[in-house]
Coordinates of C-alpha atoms in Angstrom, one line a residue:
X1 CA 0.0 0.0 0.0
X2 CA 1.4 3.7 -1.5
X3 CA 1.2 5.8 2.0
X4 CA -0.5 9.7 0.8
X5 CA 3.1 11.5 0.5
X6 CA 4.4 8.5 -1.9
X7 CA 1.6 8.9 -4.2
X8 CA 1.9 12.3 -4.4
X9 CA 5.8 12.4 -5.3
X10 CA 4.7 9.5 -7.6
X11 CA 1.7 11.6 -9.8
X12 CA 4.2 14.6 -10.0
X13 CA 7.2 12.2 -10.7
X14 CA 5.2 10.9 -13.5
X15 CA 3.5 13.8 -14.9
X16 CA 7.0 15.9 -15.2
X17 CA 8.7 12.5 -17.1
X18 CA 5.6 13.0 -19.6
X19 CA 6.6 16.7 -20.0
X20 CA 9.7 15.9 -20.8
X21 CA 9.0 13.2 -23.1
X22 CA 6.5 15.9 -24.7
X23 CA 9.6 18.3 -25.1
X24 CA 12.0 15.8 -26.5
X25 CA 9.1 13.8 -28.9
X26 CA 7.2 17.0 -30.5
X27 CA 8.4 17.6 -34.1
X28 CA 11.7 15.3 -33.4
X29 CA 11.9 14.9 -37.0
X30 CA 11.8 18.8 -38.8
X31 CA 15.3 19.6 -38.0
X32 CA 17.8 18.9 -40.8
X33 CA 20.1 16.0 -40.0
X34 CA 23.9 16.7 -38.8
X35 CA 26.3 15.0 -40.3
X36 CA 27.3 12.6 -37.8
X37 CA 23.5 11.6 -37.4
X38 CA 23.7 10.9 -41.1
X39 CA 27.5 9.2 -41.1
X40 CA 25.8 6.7 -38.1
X41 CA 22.4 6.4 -40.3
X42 CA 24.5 5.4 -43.2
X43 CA 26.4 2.5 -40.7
X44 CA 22.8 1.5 -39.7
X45 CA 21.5 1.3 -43.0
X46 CA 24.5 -1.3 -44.0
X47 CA 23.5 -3.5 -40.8
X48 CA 19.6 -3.5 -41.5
X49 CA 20.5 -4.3 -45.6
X50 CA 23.5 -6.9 -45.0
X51 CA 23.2 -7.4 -41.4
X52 CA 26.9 -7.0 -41.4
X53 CA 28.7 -4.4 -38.8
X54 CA 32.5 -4.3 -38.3
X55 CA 34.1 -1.9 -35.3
X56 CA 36.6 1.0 -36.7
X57 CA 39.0 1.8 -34.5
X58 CA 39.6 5.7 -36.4
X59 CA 36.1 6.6 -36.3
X60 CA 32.3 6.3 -35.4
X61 CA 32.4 5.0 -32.2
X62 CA 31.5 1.9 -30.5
X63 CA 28.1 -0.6 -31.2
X64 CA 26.0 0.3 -29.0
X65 CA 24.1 2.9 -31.4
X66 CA 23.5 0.6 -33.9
X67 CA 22.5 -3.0 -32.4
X68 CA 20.0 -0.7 -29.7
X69 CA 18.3 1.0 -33.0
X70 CA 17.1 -2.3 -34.4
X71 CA 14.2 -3.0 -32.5
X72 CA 13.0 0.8 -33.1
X73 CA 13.9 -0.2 -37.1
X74 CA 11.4 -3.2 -36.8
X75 CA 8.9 -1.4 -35.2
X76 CA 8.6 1.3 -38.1
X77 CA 9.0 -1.8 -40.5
X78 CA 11.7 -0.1 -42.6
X79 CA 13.6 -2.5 -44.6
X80 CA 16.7 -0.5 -46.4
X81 CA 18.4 2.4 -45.7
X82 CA 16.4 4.5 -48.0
X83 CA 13.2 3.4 -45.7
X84 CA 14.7 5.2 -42.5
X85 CA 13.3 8.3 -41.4
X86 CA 14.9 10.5 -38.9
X87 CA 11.4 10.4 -36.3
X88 CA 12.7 6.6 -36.6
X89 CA 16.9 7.3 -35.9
X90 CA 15.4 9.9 -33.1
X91 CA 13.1 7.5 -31.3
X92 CA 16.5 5.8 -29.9
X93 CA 17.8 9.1 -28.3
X94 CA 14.1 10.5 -26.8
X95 CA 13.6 6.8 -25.6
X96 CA 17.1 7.2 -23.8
X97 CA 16.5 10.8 -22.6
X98 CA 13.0 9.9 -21.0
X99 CA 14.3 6.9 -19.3
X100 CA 17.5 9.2 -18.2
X101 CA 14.6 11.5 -16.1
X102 CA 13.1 8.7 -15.6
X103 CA 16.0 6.4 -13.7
X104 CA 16.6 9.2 -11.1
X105 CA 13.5 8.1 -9.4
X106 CA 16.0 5.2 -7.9
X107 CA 18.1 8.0 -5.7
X108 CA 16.0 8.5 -3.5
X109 CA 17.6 7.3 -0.4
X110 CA 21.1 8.9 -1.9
X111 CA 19.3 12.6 -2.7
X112 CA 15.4 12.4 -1.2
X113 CA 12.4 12.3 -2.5
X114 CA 12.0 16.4 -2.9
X115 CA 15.4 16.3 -4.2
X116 CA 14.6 13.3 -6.8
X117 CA 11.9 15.7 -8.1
X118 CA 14.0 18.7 -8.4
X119 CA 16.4 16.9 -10.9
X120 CA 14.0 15.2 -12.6
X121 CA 12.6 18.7 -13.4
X122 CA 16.0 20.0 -14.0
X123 CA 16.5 17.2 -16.2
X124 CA 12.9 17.4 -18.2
X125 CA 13.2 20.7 -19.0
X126 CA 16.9 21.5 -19.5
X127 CA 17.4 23.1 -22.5
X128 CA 21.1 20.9 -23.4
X129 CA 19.5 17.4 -22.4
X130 CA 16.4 18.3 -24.7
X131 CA 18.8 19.1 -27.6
X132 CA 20.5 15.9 -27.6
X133 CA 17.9 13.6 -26.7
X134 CA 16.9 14.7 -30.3
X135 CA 20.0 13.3 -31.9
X136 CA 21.0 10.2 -33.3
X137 CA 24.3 9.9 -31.4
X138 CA 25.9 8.5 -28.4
X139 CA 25.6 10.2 -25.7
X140 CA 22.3 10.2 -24.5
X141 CA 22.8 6.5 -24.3
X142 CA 26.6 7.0 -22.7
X143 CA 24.5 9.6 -19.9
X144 CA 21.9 6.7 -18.9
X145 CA 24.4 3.9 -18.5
X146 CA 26.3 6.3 -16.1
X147 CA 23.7 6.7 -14.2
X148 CA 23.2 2.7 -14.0
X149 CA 26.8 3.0 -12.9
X150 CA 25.9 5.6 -9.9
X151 CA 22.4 3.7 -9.3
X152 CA 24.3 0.2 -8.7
X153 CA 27.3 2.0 -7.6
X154 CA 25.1 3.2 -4.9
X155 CA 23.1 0.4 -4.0
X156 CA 26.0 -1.8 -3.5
X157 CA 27.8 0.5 -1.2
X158 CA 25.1 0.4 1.1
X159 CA 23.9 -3.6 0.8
X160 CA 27.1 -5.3 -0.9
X161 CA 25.1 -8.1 -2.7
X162 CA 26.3 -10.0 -5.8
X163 CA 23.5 -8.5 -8.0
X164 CA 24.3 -5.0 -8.1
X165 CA 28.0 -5.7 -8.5
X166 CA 26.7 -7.2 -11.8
X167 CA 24.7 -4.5 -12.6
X168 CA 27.6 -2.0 -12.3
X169 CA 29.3 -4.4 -14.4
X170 CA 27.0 -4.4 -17.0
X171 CA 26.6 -1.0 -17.0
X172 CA 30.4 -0.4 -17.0
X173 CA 30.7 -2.5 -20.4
X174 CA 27.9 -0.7 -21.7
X175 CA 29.7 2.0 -21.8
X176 CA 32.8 0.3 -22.9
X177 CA 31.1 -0.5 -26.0
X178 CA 29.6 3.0 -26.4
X179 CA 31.8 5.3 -26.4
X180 CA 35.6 6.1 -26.2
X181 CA 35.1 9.0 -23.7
X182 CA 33.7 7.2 -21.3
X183 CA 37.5 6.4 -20.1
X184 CA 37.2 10.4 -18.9
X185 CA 34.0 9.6 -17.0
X186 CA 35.0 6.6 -15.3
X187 CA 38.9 8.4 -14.5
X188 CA 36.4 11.7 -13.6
X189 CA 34.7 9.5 -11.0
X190 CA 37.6 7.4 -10.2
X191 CA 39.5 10.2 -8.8
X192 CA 36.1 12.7 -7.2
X193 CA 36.3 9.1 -5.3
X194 CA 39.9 9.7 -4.1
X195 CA 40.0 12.6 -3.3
X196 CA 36.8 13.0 -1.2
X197 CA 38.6 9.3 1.0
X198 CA 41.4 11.3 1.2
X199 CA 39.6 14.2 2.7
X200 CA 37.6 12.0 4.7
X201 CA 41.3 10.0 6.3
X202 CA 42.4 13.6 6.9
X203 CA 39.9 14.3 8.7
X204 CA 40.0 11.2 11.1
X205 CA 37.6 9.0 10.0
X206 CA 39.8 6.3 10.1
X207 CA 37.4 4.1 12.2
X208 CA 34.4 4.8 9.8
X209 CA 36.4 4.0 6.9
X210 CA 37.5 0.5 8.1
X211 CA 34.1 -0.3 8.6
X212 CA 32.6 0.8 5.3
X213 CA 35.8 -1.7 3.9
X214 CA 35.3 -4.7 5.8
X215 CA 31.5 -4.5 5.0
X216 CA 31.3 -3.2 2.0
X217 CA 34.2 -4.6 -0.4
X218 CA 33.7 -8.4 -1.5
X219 CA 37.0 -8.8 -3.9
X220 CA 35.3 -11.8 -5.6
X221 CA 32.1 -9.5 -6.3
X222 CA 34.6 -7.1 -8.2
X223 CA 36.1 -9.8 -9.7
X224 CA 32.9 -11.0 -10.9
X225 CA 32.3 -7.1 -11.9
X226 CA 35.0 -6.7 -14.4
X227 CA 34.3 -10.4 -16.0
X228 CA 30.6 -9.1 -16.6
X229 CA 31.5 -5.6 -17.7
X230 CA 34.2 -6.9 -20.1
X231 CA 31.5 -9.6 -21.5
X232 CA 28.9 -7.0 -22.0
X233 CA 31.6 -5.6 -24.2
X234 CA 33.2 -7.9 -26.1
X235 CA 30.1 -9.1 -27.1
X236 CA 29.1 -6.1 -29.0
X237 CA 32.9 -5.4 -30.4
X238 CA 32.8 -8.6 -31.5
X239 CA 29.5 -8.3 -33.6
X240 CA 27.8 -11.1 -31.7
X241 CA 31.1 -12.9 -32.0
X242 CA 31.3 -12.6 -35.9
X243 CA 34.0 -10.2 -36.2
X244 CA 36.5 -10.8 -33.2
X245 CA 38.8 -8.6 -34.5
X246 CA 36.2 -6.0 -32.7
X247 CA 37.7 -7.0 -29.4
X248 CA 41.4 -5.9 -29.9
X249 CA 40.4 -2.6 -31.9
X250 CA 38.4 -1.8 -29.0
X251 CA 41.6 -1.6 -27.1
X252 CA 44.0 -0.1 -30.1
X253 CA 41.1 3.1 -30.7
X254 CA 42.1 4.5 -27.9
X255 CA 46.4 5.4 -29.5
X256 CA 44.0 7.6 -32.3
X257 CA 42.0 9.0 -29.9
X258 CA 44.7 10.3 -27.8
X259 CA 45.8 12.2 -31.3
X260 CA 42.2 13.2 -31.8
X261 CA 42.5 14.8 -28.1
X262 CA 44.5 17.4 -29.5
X263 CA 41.7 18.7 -31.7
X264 CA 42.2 17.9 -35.5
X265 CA 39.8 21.3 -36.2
X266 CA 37.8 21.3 -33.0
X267 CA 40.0 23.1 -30.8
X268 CA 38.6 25.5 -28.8
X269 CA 39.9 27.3 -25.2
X270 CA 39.5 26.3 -22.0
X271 CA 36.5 28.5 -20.8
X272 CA 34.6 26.8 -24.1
X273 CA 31.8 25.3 -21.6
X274 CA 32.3 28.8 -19.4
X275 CA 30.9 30.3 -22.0
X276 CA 28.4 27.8 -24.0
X277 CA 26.0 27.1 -20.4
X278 CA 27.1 30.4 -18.5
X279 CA 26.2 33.4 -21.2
X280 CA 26.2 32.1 -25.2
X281 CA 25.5 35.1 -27.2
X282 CA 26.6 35.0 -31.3
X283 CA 24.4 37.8 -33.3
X284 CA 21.3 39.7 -32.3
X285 CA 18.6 38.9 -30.6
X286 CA 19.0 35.8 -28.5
X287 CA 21.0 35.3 -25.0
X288 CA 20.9 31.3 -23.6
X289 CA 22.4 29.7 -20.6
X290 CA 21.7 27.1 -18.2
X291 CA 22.1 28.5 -14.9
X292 CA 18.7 26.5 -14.2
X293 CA 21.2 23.9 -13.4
X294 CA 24.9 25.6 -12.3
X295 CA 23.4 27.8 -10.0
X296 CA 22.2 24.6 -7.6
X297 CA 24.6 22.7 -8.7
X298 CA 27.4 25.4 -7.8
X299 CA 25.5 25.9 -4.1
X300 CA 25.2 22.2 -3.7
X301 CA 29.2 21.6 -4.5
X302 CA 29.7 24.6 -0.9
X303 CA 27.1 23.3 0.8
X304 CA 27.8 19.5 0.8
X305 CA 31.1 19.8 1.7
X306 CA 30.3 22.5 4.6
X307 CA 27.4 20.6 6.6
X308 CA 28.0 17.5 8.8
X309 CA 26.4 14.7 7.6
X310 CA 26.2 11.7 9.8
X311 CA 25.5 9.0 7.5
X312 CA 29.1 8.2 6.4
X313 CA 28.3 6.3 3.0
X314 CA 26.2 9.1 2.3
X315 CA 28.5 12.0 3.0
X316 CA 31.0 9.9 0.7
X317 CA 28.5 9.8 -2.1
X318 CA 27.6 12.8 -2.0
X319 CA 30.7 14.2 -1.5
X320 CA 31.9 12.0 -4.4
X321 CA 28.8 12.9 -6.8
X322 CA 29.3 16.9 -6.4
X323 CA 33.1 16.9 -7.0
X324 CA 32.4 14.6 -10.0
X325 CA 31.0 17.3 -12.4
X326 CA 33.4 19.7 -11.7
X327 CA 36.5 17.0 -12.3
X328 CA 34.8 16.0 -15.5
X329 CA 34.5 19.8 -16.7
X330 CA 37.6 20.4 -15.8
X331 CA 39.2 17.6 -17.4
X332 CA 37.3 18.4 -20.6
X333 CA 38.2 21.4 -20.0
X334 CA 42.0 20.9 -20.4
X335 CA 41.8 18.7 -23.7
X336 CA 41.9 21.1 -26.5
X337 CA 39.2 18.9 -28.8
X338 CA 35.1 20.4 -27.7
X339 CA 31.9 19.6 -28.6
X340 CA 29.1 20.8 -27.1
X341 CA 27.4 17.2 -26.0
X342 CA 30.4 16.7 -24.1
X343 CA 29.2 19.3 -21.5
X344 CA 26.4 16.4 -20.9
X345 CA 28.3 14.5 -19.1
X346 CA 29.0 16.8 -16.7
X347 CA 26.1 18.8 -16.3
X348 CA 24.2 15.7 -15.7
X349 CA 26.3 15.4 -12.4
X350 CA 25.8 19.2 -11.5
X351 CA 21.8 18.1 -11.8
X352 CA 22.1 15.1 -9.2
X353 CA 23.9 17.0 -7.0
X354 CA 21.5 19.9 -7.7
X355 CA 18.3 17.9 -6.4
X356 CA 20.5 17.1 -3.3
X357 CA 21.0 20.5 -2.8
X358 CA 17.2 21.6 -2.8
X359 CA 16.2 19.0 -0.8
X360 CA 18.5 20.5 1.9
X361 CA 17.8 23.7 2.0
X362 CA 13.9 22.8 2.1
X363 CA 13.8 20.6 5.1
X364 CA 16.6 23.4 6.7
X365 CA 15.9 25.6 9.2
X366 CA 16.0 29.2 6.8
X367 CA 13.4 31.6 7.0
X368 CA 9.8 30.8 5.2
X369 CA 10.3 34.1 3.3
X370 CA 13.8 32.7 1.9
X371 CA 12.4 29.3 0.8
X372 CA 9.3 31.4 -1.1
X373 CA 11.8 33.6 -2.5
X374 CA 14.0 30.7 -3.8
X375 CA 10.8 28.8 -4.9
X376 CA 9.8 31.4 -6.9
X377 CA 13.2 32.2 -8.8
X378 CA 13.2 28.3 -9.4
X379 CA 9.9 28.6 -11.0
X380 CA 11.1 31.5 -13.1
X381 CA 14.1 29.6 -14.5
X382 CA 12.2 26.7 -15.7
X383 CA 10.0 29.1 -17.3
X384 CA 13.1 30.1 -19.0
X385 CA 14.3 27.0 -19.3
X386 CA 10.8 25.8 -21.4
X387 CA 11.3 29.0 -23.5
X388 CA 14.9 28.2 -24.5
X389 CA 14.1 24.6 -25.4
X390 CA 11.1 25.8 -27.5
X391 CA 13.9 28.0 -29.2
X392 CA 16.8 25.7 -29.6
X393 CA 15.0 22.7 -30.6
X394 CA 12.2 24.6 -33.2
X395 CA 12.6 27.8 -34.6
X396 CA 16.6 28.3 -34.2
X397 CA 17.0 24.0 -34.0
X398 CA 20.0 24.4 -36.7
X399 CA 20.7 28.2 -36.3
X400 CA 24.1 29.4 -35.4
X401 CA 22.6 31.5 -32.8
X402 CA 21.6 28.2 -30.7
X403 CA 24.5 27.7 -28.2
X404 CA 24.3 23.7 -29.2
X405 CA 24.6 24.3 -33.0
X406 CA 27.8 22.7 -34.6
X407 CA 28.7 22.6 -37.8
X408 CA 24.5 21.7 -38.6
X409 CA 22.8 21.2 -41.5
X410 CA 21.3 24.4 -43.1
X411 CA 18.0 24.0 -43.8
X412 CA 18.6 25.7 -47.3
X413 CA 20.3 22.3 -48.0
X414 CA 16.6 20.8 -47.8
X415 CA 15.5 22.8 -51.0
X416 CA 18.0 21.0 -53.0
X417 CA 16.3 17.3 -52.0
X418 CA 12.9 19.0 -53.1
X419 CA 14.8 20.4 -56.5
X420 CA 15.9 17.2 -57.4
X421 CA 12.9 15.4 -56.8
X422 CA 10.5 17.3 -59.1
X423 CA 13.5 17.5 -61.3
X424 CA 14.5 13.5 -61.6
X425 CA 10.8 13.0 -62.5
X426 CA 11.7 14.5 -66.5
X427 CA 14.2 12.1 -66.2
X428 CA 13.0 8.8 -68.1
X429 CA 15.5 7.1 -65.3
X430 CA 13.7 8.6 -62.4
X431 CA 15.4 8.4 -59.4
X432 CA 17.8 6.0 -60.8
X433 CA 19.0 9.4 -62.9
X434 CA 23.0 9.5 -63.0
X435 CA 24.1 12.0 -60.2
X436 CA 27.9 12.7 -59.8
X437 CA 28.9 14.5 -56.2
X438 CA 32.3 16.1 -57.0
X439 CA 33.1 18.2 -53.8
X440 CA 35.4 18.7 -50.6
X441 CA 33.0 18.0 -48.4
X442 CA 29.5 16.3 -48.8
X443 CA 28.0 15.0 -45.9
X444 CA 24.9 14.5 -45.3
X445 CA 24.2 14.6 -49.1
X446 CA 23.9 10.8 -48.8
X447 CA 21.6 10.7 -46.3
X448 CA 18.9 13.1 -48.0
X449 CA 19.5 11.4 -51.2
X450 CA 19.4 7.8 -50.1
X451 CA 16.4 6.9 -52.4
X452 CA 18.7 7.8 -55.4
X453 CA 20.8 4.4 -56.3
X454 CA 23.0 6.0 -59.1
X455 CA 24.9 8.2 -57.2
X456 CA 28.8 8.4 -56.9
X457 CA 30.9 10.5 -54.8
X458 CA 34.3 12.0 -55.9
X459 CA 36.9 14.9 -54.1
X460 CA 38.3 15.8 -57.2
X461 CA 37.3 16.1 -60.9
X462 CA 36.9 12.5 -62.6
X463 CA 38.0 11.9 -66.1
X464 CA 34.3 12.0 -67.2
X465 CA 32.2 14.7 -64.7
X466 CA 29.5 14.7 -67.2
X467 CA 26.1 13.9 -65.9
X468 CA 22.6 14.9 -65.8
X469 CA 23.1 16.3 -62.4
X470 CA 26.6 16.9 -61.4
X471 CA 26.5 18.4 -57.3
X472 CA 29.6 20.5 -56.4
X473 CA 31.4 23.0 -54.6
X474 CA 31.3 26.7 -55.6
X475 CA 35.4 26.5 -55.3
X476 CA 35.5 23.3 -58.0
X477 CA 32.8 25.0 -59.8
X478 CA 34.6 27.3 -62.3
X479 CA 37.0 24.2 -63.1
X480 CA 33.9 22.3 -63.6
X481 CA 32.3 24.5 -66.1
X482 CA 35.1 24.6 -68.5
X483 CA 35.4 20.6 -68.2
X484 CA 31.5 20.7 -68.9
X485 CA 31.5 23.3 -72.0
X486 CA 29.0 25.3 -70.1
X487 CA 25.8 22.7 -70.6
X488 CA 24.0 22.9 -67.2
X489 CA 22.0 25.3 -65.3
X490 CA 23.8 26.0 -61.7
X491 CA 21.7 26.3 -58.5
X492 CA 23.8 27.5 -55.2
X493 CA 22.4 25.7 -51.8
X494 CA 23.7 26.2 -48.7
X495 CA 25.1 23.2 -46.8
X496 CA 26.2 24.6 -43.2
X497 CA 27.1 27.9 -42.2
X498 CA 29.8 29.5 -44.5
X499 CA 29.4 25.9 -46.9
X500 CA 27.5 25.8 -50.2
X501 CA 27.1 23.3 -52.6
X502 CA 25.8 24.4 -56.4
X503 CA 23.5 21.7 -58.4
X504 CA 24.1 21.3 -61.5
X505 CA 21.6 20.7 -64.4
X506 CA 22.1 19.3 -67.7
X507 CA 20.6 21.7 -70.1
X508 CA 18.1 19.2 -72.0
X509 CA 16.8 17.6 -68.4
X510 CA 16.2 21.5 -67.1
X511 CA 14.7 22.4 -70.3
X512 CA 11.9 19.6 -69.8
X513 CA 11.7 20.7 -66.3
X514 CA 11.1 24.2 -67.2
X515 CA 8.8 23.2 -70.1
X516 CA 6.3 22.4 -67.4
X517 CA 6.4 25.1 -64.7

């Protein structure tokens, strides 16, 4: 029997998950695919067709993303590449950001019940976790098996039974087999952990410390542990066991990633994330941050280490918890290579310790007037909060003014899918019209034309560029024309910010085209 209070937390527990799977559902599809949700589509589209997927140690990350999208594939019945639709790629990210606000419900007892709530709030309506649980990559997936990490993490350090150890295990290879980063999590943790045991030694808790050992560390459990984690793992590296191979790359990636730390074209400064969550302002009009989050998460970091906690397994948790978000910003921080889902990672942390945080201050002994005034700038910001998610993830969803833009998709580039699809029907080839894509750079061009078979992709001028349509850059364009006697009509698209691509039309396909319009 659910006492009153338990029901309560449970119909506002449930009806802020449905909020935020309202906010990260609604439209998922309108905004134009990034290139590495159409690289990873591509890789999908080669395991539903050939049911064939091989690990590559240089890029594209680990399994994970691919095998988990299959039962969303079957459910929307698509049977090739050219069948996927990006609602169907998306569903895999929302479903992982709603179980994300969903899973927090199990830390209670490590951050109470009104501070389960708060984060769940924080992590609905977040303007960074809506964005990305809208994107068919990693690290919404990387995020949730972290938090199986702190969830089993936590259970076993208070009741050391066999079956959580297992779960942290799986958890652990889960995101093994995920993502290369998660090294950074797991040494983030790792070392929050130190530190705070070294404080709490310091501070003569030798006693208390000896106990928590000798009751809470099995060595065979972690034995068992690191067997299950590196099963979980090998199993997806290995393709199911058809391409072992997968199990030593997954150790070799990491010598090219430690080149890739350096950058290779995404280096940024150190105050990067200062900037992107604190105050992001580039062009007129529109200011974002997230202080919905940093500003708890920032008290909670003081507070937690300033009050006395009694619980010992708690104070190292949570001790643990709030230094772990700052460790992992910092360390991000440091490396010169940035991308704006990193800060996830992170900030996910800074929203645990966040709820913790609230949940203190309400039960503390502050003034009535304080804890209305604090209420009611809480309220505000996830007014804000709403607003900005309404902005970033509709009307500026791949504008360079939205703090989580990078490198996205123009949605100029969508007219050229529509041009070419009321142009290929003059051809008497349809969409199996010759198309020759002679250009630098262009991804996601085979994404958005996937239902076109006859299409070949070149960085430099072939022997024979001639085709019907003939897509290029405005910088090979010119070289282009005298190669192609001046034949086509040229159409100028824009492909991100600052990249164009121009279409090219063979005169006597335009000219039927044009016949008609």
């Amino acid at each position: 029997m659910v006492d009153k209070k338990t029901f309560i937390f449970l119909v506002l527990f449930l009806f802020v998950v449905t909020v935020g799977f309202v906010l990260r559902a609604w439209d998922a599809g309108v905004r134009p695919m990034h290139t590495d949700e159409a690289v990873h589509a591509t890789k999908l589209g080669y395991l539903i067709e050939q049911g064939e997927y091989k690990y590559d140690l240089t890029e594209y990350h680990g399994p994970t993303l691919y095998y988990l999208s299959l039962p969303f594939i079957w459910f929307s019945g698509a049977q090739s590449h050219a069948e996927l639709k990006e609602t169907t790629l998306r569903a895999l990210p929302i479903f992982f950001g709603v179980l994300l606000i969903g899973s927090t419900w199990f830390l209670r007892g490590l951050i109470g019940n009104g501070g389960m709530l708060f984060a769940v709030v924080l992590t609905a309506v977040s303007p960074i976790f809506v964005y990305y649980s809208r994107y068919y990559i990693h690290e919404m997936m990387l995020i949730v098996w972290m938090m199986g990490v702190f969830i089993c993490g936590w259970k076993y350090f208070c009741k050391p039974r066999l079956g959580w150890m297992v779960g942290l295990g799986v958890f652990t290879g889960l995101m093994f087999a995920s993502k290369e980063t998660w090294v950074l999590m797991g040494g983030a943790l790792g070392l929050a952990c130190i530190w705070v045991l070294l404080m709490e030694w310091k501070s003569g808790q030798f006693k208390e410390l000896a106990v928590i050992w000798r009751t809470g560390f099995q060595l065979w459990h972690w034995g068992v542990g690191v067997v299950v984690g590196l099963v979980v793992a090998f199993v997806f590296y290995s393709s199911f066991g058809k391409h072992p191979q997968g199990i030593v790359d997954s150790f070799l990636t990491y010598f090219s990633y430690v080149n890739r730390a350096e950058g290779q074209g995404h280096e940024k400064p150190w105050w990067y994330y200062v900037t992107l969550l604190g105050w992001y302002k580039n062009g007129p009009g529109f200011v974002f941050h997230e202080w919905i989050v940093l500003a708890p998460a920032f008290i909670g970091a003081i507070i937690v280490f300033l009050v006395k906690i009694e619980d010992a397994k708690k104070r190292i948790l949570l001790r643990t918890l709030a230094l772990y978000g700052w460790v992992l910003m910092a360390i991000y921080s440091v490396i010169p290579y940035k991308m704006p889902w990193l800060a996830l990672g992170f900030m996910h942390g800074f929203i645990l310790i966040s709820g913790w945080s609230a949940q203190f201050l309400w039960i503390s002994k502050i003034k009535w007037w304080w804890k209305a005034g604090i209420t009611l700038l809480f309220l505000a910001l996830v007014w804000q909060a709403v607003d900005f998610t309404r902005l970033t993830n509709h009307r500026l969803s791949s504008d360079v003014r939205n703090p989580y833009v990078y490198s996205h998709t123009s949605r100029d580039f969508l007219r050229l899918q529509k041009r070419l699809d009321a142009i290929a029907q003059y051809h008497e080839d349809g969409k199996e019209v010759l198309i020759k894509a002679i250009c630098e750079e262009y991804w996601p061009v085979p994404w958005y034309l996937r239902a076109y078979p006859n299409i070949g992709y070149w960085h430099s001028i072939p022997e024979n560029p001639d085709a019907p349509v003939v897509i290029t850059s405005p910088h090979m364009n010119d070289a282009l024309d005298i190669v192609l006697q001046d034949e086509y009509m040229s159409e100028v698209y824009g492909l991100r910010h600052g990249v164009f691509l121009v279409m090219k039309i063979r005169k006597d396909l335009w000219n039927k085209f044009i016949k008609d319009q």
